[in-house]
Short mmCIF file of C-alpha atoms and ligand atoms in Angstrom, two decimals:
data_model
loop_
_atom_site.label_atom_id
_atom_site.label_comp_id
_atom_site.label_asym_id
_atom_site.label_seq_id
_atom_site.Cartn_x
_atom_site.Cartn_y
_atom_site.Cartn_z
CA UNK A 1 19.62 16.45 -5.67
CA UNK A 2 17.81 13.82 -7.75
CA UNK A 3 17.75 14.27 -11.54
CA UNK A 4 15.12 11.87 -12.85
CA UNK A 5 12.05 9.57 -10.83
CA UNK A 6 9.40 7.68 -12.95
CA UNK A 7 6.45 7.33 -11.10
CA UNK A 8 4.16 4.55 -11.45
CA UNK A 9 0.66 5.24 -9.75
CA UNK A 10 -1.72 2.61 -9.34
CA UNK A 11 -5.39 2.41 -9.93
CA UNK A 12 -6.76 3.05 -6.59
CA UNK A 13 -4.42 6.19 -7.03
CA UNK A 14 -6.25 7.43 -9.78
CA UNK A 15 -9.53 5.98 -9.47
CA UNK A 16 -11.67 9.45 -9.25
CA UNK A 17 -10.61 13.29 -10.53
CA UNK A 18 -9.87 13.63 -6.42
CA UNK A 19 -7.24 11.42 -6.70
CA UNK A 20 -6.40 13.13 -10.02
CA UNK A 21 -5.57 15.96 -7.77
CA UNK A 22 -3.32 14.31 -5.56
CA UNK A 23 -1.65 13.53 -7.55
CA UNK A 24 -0.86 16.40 -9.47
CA UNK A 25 0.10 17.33 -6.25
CA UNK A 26 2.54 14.95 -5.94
CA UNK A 27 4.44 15.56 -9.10
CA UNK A 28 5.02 19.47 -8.19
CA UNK A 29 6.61 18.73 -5.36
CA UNK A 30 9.64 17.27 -6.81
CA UNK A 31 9.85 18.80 -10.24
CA UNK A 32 12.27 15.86 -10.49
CA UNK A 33 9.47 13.48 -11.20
CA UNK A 34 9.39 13.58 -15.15
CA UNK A 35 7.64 10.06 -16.08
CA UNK A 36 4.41 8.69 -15.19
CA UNK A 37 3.26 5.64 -15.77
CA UNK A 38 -0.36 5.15 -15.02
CA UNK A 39 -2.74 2.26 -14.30
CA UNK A 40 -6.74 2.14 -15.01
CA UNK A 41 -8.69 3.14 -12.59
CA UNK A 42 -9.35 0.73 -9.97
CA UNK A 43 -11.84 0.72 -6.54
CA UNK A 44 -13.06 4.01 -5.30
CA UNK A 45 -14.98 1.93 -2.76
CA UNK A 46 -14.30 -1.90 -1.52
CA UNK A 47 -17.58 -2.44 -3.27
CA UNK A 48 -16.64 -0.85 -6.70
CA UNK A 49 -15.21 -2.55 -9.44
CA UNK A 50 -11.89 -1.95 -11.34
CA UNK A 51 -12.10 0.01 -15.19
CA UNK A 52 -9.79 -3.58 -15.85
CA UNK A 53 -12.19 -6.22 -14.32
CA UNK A 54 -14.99 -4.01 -16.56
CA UNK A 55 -13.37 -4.52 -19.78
CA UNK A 56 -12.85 -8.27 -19.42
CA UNK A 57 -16.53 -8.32 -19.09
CA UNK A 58 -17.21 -6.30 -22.14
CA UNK A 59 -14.69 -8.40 -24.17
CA UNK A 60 -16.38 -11.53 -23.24
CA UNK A 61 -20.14 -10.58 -23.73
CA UNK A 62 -19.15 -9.31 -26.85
CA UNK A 63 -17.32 -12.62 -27.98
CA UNK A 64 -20.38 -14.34 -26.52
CA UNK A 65 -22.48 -12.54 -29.08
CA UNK A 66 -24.27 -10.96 -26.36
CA UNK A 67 -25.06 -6.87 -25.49
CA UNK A 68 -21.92 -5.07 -23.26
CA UNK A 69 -23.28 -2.08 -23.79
CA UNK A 70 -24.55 -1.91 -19.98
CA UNK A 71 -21.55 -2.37 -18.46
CA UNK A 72 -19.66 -0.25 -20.90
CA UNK A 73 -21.92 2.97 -19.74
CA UNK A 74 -20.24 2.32 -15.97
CA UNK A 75 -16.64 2.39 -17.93
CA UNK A 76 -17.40 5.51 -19.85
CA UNK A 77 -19.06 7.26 -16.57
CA UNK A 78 -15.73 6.68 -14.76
CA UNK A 79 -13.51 8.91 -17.61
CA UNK A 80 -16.35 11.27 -18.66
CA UNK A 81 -16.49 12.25 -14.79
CA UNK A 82 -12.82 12.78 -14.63
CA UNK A 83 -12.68 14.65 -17.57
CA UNK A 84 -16.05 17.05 -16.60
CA UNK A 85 -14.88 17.58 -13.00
CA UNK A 86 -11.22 18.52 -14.06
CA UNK A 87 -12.09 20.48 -16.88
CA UNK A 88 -10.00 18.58 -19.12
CA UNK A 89 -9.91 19.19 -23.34
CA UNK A 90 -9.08 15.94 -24.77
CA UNK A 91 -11.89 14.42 -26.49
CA UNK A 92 -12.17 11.30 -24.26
CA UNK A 93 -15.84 10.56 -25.55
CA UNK A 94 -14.53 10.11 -29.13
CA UNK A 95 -11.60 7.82 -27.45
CA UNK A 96 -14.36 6.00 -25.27
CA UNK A 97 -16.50 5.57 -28.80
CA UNK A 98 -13.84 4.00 -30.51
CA UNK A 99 -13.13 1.78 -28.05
CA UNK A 100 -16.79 0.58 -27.73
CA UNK A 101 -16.49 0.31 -31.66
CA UNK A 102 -13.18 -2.11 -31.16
CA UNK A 103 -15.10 -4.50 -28.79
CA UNK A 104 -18.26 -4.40 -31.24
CA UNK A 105 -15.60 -5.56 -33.78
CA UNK A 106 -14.36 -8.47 -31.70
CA UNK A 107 -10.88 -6.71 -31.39
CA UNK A 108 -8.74 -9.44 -28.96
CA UNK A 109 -9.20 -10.02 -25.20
CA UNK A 110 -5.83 -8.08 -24.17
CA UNK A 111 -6.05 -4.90 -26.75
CA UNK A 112 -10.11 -4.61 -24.92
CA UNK A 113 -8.46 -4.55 -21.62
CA UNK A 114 -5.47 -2.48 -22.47
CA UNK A 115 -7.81 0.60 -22.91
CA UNK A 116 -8.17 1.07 -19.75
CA UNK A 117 -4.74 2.45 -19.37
CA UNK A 118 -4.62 3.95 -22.56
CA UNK A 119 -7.72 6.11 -22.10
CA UNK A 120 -6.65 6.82 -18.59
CA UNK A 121 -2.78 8.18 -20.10
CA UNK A 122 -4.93 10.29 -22.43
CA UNK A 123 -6.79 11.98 -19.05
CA UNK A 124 -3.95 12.17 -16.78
CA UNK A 125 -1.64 13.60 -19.45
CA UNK A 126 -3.60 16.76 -20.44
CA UNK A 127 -4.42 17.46 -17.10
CA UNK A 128 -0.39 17.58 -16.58
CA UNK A 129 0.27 18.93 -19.79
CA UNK A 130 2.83 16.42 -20.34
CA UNK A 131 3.48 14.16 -23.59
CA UNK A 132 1.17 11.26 -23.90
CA UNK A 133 3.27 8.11 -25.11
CA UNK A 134 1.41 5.29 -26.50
CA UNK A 135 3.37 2.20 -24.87
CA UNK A 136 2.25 0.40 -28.33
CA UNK A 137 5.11 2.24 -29.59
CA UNK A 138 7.81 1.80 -26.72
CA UNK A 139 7.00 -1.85 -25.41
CA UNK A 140 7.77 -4.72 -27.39
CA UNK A 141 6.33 -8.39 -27.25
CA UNK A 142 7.91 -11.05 -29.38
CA UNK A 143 5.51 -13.25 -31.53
CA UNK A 144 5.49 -16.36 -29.20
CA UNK A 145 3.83 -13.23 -26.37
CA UNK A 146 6.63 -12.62 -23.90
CA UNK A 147 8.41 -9.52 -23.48
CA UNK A 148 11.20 -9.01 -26.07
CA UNK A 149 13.54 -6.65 -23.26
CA UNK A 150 16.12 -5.57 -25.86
CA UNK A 151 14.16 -4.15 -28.12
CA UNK A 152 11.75 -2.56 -25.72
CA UNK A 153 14.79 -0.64 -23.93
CA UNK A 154 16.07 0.47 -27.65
CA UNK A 155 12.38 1.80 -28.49
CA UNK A 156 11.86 3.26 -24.78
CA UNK A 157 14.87 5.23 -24.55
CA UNK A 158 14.93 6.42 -27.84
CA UNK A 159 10.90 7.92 -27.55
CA UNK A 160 11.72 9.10 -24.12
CA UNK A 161 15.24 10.31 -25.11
CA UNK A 162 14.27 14.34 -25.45
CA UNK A 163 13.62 14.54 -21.62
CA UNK A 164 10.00 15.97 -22.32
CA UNK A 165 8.07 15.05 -19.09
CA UNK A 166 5.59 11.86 -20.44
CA UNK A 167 2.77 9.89 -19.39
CA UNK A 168 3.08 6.34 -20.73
CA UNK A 169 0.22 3.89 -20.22
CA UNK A 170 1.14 0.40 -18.02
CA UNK A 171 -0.17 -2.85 -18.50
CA UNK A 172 0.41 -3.05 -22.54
CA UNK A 173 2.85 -2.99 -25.36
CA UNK A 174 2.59 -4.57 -28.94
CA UNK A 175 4.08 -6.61 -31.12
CA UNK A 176 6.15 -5.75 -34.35
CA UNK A 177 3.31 -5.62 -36.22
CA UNK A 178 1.20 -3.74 -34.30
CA UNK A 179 -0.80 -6.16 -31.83
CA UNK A 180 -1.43 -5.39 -28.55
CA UNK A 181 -0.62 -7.51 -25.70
CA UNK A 182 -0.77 -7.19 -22.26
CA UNK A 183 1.28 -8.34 -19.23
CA UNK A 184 -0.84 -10.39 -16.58
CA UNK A 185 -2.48 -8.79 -14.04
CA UNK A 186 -1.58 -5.87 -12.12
CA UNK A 187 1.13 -5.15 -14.93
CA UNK A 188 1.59 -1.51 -14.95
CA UNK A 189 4.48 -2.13 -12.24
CA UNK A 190 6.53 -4.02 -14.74
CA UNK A 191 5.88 -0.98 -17.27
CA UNK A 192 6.98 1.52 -14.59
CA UNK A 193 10.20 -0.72 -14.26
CA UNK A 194 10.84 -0.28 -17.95
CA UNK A 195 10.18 3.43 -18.30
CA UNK A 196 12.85 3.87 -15.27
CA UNK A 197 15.64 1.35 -17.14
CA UNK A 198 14.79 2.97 -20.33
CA UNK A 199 15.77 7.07 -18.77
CA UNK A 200 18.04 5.95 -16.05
CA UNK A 201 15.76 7.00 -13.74
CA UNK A 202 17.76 7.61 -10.42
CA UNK A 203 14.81 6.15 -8.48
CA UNK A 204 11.64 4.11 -9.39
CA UNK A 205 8.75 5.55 -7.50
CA UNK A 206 5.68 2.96 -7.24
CA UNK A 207 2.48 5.44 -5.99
CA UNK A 208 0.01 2.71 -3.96
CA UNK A 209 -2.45 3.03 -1.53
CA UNK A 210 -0.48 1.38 1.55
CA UNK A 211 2.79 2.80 2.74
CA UNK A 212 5.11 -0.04 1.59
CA UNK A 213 5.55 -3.41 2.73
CA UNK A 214 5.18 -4.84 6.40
CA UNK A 215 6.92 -7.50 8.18
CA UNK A 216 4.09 -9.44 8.11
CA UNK A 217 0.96 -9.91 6.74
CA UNK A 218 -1.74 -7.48 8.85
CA UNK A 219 -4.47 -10.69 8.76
CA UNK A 220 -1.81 -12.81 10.65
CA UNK A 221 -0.14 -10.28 13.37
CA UNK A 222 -1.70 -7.31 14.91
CA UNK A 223 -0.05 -3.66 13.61
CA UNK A 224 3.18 -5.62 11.97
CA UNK A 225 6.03 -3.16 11.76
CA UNK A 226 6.86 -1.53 8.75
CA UNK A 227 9.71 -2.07 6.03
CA UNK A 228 12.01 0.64 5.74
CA UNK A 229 14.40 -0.70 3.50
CA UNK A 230 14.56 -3.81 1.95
CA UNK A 231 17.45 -5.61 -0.89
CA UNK A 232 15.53 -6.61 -4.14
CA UNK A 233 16.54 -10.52 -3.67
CA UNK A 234 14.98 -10.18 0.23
CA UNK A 235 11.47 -8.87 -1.92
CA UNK A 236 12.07 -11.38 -4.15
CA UNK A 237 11.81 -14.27 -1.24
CA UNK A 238 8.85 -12.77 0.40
CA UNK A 239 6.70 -11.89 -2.83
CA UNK A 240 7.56 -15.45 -3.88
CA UNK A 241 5.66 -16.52 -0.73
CA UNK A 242 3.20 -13.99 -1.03
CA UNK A 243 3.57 -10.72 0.22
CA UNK A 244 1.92 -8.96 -2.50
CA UNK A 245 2.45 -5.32 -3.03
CA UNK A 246 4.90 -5.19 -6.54
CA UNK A 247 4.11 -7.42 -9.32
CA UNK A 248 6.90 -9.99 -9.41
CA UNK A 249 8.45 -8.86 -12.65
CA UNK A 250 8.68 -5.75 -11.97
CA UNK A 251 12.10 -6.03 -9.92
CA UNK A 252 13.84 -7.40 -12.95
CA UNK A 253 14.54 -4.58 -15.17
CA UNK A 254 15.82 -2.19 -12.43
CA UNK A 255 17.28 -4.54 -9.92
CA UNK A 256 19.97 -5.16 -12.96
CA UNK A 257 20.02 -1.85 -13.61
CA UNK A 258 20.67 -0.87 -10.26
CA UNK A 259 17.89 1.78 -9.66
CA UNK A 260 16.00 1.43 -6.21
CA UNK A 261 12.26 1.39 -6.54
CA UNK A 262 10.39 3.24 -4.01
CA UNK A 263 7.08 1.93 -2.33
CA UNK A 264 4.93 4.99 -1.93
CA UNK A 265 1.60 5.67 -0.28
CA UNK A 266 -0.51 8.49 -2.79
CA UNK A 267 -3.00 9.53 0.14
CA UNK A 268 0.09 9.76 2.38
CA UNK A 269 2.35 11.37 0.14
CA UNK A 270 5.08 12.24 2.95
CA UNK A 271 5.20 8.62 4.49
CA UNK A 272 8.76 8.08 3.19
CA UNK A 273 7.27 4.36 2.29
CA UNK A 274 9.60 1.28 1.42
CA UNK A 275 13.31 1.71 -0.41
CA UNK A 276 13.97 -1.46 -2.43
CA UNK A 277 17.55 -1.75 -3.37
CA UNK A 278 20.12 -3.87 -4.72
CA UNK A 279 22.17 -3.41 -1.55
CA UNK A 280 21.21 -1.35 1.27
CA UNK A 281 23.58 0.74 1.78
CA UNK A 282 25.60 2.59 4.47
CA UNK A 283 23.23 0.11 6.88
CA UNK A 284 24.19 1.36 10.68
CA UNK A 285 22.02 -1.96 12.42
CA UNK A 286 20.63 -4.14 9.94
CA UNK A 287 17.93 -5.98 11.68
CA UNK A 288 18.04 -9.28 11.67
CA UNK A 289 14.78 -10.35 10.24
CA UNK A 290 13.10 -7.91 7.10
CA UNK A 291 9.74 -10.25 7.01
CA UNK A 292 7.62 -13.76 7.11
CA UNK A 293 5.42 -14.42 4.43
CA UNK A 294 4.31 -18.13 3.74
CA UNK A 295 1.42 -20.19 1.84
CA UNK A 296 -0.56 -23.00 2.91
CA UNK A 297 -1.15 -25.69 0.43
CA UNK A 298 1.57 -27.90 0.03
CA UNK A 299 2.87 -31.43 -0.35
CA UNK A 300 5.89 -33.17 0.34
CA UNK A 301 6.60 -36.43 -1.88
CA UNK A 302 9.46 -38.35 0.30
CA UNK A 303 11.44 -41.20 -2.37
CA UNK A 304 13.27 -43.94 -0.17
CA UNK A 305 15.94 -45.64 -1.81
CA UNK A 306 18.67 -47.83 -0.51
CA UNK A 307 22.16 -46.16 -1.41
CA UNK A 308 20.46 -43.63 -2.86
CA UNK A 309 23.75 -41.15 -2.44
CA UNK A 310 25.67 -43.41 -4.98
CA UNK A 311 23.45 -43.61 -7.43
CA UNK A 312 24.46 -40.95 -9.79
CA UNK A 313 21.75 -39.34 -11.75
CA UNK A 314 18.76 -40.56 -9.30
CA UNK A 315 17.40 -36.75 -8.19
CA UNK A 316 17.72 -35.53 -11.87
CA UNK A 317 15.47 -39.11 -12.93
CA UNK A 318 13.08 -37.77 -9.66
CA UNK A 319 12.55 -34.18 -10.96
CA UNK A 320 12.11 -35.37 -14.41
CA UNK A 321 8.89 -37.14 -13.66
CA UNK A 322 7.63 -33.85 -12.45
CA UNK A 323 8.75 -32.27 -15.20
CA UNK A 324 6.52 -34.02 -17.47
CA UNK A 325 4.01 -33.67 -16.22
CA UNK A 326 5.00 -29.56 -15.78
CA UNK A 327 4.98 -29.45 -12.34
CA UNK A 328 7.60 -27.18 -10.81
CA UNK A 329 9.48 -28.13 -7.03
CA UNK A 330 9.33 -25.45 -4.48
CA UNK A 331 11.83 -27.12 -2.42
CA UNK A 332 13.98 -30.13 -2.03
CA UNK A 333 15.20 -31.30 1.35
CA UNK A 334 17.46 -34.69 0.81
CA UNK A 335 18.95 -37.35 3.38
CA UNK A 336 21.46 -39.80 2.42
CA UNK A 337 19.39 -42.92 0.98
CA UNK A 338 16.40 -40.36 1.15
CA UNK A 339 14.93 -36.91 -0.93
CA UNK A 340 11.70 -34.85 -0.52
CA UNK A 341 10.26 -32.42 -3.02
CA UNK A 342 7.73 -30.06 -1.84
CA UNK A 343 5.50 -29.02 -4.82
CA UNK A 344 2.23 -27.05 -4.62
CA UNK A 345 -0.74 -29.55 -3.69
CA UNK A 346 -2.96 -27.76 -6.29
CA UNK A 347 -0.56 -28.98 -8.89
CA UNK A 348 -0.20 -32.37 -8.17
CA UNK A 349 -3.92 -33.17 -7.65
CA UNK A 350 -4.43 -34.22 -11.85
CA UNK A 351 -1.80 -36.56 -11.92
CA UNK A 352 -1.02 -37.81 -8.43
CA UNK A 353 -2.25 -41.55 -8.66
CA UNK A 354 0.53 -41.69 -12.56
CA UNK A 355 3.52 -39.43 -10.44
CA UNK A 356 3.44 -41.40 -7.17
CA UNK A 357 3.17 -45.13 -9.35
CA UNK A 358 5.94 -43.97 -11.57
CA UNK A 359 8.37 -43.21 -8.60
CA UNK A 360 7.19 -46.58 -6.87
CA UNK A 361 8.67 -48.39 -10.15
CA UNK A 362 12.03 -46.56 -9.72
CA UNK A 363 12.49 -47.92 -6.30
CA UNK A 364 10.86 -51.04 -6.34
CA UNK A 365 12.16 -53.86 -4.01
CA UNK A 366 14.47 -51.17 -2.51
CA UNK A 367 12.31 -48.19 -0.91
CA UNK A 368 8.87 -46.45 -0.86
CA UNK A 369 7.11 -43.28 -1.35
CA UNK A 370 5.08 -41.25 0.26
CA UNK A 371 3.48 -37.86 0.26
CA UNK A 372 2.50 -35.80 3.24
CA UNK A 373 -0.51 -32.90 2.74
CA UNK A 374 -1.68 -30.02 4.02
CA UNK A 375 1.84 -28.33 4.36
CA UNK A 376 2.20 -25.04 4.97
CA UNK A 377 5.77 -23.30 3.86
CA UNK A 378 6.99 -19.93 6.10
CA UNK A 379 9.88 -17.76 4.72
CA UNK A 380 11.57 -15.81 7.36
CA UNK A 381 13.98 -13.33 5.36
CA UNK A 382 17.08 -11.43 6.34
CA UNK A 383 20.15 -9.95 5.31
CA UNK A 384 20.52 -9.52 8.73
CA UNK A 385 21.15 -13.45 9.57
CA UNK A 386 24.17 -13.34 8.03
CA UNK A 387 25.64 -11.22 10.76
CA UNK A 388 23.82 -12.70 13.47
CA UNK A 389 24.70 -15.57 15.14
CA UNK A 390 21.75 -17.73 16.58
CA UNK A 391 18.85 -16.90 14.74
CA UNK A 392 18.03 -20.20 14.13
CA UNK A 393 18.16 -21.09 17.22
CA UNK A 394 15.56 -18.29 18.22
CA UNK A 395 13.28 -19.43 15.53
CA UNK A 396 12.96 -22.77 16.31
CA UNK A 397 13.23 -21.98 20.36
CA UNK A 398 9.73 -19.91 19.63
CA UNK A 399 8.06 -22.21 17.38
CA UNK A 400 8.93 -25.23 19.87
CA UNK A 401 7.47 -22.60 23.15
CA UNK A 402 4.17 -22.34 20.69
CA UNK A 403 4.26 -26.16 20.67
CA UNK A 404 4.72 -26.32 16.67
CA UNK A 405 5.82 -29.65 15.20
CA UNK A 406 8.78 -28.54 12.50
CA UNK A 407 8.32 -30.78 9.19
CA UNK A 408 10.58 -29.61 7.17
CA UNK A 409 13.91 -27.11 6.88
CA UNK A 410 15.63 -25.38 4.56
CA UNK A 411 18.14 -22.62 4.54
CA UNK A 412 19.23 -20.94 1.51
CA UNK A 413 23.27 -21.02 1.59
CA UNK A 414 23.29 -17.18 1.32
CA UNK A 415 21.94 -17.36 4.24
CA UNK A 416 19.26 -15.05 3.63
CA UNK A 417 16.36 -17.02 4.36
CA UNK A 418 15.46 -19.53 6.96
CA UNK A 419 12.37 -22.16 5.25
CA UNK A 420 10.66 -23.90 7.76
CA UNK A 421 7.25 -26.69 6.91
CA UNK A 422 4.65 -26.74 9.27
CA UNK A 423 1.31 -28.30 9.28
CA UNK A 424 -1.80 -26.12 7.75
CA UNK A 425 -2.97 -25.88 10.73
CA UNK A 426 -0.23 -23.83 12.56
CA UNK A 427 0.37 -21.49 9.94
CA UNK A 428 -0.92 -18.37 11.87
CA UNK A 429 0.42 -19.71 14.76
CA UNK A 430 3.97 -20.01 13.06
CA UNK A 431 4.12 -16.61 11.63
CA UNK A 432 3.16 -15.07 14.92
CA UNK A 433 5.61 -16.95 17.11
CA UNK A 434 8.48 -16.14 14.85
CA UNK A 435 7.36 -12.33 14.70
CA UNK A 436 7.16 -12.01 18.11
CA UNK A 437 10.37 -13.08 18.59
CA UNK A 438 12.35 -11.21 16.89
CA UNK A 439 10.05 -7.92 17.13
CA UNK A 440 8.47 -7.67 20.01
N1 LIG B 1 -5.15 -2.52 -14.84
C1 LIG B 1 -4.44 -3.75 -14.83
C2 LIG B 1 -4.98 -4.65 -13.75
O1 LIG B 1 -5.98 -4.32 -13.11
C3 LIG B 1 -2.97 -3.57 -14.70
C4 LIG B 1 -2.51 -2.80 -13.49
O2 LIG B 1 -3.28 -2.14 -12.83
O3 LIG B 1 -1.31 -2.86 -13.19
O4 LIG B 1 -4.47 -5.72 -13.54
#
């Protein structure tokens, strides 16, 4: 029997008082689930627009000296209607007033969007009845912005520590002395991540509105299979290249701690939904691929140099020229009097014509550079490779049947990914060649 799951629900999962319902719903179930940690309310319609995007807006006519008042009526509509169709006591029009009064006042960008989650914690937790928690108090930012961890697990387990079931608000914390500050977008899933470290939550259970993650992206291949289970540093690959379901800091805080998180769907509550753990365990048949995910958008910058192998300290003189200018690699293929770094095209457009003239000095009268566009990267991901022998083979076998020119490879040592470099062009193409493969 599980002791303790903190529940993060998103906004579409609490975007109207019917999805209030659900779930309260959800939480009786398993009596179990003691924490929630809720986002603002997002789309109740593809057309709609997120309680978050709404705030921004407010913030910004405000600082422009111009009326918000207009778009703030569609923000208060959203709790008021909550709040009158679940018959709720708090007194969310005096909370929705003094918000209005804060962005009147020209209170900052992120304590105007933070509200969002705040007033929705103040709904959600009278209709449970549970403790509201003001994350103000319980998540700490240093003065320089970023989350200060240590302190934030000494104030989050000590509020939390009586074992009273609590709502705390995602998205925002505060400095020491008082400021709010909020993570970047979609940051309620880092929140939920903390709230779980902080109890030593047995399980981590993210509330969406899609059943987990998929092998592939649904644009790209028809009906992709679903992802059971998948190991936190597998996620980590495939969010990396853009399968977007978890915010990417979110797997920090209870990877290390060791607690699985828990992808689950809120209008499907008994889809058993994606297990994220630091190892899976008791595995029967791994399979041998978990999922493809991959960008376009790329370019590789290829540095010639005779004897470049001997020349100790020539890579670290490459990567520094990037560095000033702040670009980071992605990846970094090398030959023996050769070495490629593939960076993000996007990032090297300001600067190109001062990088590539810079390199061109450092090999001058003994090599050239070049750089190739309109790459496209694919991450095929597996703790399942390890055990299998060939998989390379049947990668490259199916990309050379789809006629797909290879550009570039890379394979992570733990062998847990396979990198391949393919023109823009034959990105779709790539990602369905290699899923049909190895699913079917
Ligand atoms: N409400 C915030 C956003 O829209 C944070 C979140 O939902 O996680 O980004």
């Amino acid at each position: 029997m599980l002791e303790c799951i903190v529940t993060k629900f998103g906004g579409s999962s609490l975007a109207n008082d019917e999805q209030f319902r659900k779930v309260r719903s959800i939480l009786e179930l398993e009596p179990t689930r003691r924490y929630l940690v809720p986002s603002a309310p997002g789309k109740r319609f593809p057309s709609d627009e997120k309680v978050t995007d709404l705030l921004y807006l407010c913030y910004e006519l405000a600082a422009e000296g111009r009326p918000f008042e207009d778009q703030f009526i569609k923000i208060r509509e959203r709790y008021l209607s909550i709040a009158q169709m679940l018959h709720l006591k708090v007194d969310i029009q005096k909370a929705l007033e003094e918000v209005a009064q804060g962005i009147r006042e020209g209170r900052t960008r992120d304590w105007c969007a933070s509200r969002g989650e705040y007033l929705c914690g103040l709904l959600i937790a009278d209709y449970l009845g549970w403790e509201f928690v003001d994350a103000a108090r319980g998540v700490r930012f240093r003065e320089d912005g970023t989350l200060d961890d240590e302190k934030t697990q000494e104030l989050l387990s000590d509020l939390l520590k009586d074992g009273r079931p609590s709502v705390v608000p995602g998205f925002y914390g505060a400095k020491a002395d008082g400021e709010v500050v909020t993570f970047s977008r979609g940051g309620s899933d880092i929140t939920g991540a903390l709230v779980a470290r902080a109890v030593n939550a047995d399980v981590y259970e993210n509330w969406t509105d899609v059943s987990g993650f998929l092998m592939a992206d649904p644009r790209i291949v028809e009906g992709p299979a679903e992802i059971s289970s998948i190991t936190y540093k597998e996620l980590r690959e495939l969010s990396h290249m853009g399968a977007s379901v978890l915010h990417e800091d979110a797997m920090f805080p209870v990877h290390r701690a060791g607690i699985p998180t828990n992808i689950r769907n809120t209008n499907k509550p008994y889809h058993p939904g994606t297990i994220i753990s630091k190892n899976a365990p008791n595995e029967i048949s791994v399979p041998t691929i978990t999922g493809i995910a991959g960008h376009k958008g790329y370019s590789v910058i290829s540095v010639e140099k005779n004897m470049m192998n001997s020349e100790v300290g020539f890579g670290r003189s490459v990567l520094s020229v990037l560095e000033e200018y702040g670009i980071p690699f992605e990846h970094m293929p090398t030959g023996i009097d050769s070495m490629c770094v593939v960076v993000k095209s996007e990032l090297l457009e300001e600067h190109r014509g001062e990088i590539i003239s810079r390199l061109e000095e450092m090999v001058r009268g003994s090599g050239s550079v070049s750089v190739g566009d309109n790459m496209a990267i694919i991450a095929t991901v597996g703790r399942g490779m390890v055990h299998n022998c060939g998989t390379a083979a049947r990668l490259f076998s199916a990309m050379s049947r789809a006629r797909i020119n290879v550009r570039m490879i890379d394979q992570g040592s733990s062998e847990l990914s396979i990198i391949v470099g393919v023109n823009d062009s034959d990105f779709e193409a790539t990602i369905r060649a290699i899923y049909h493969e190895f699913v079917g």
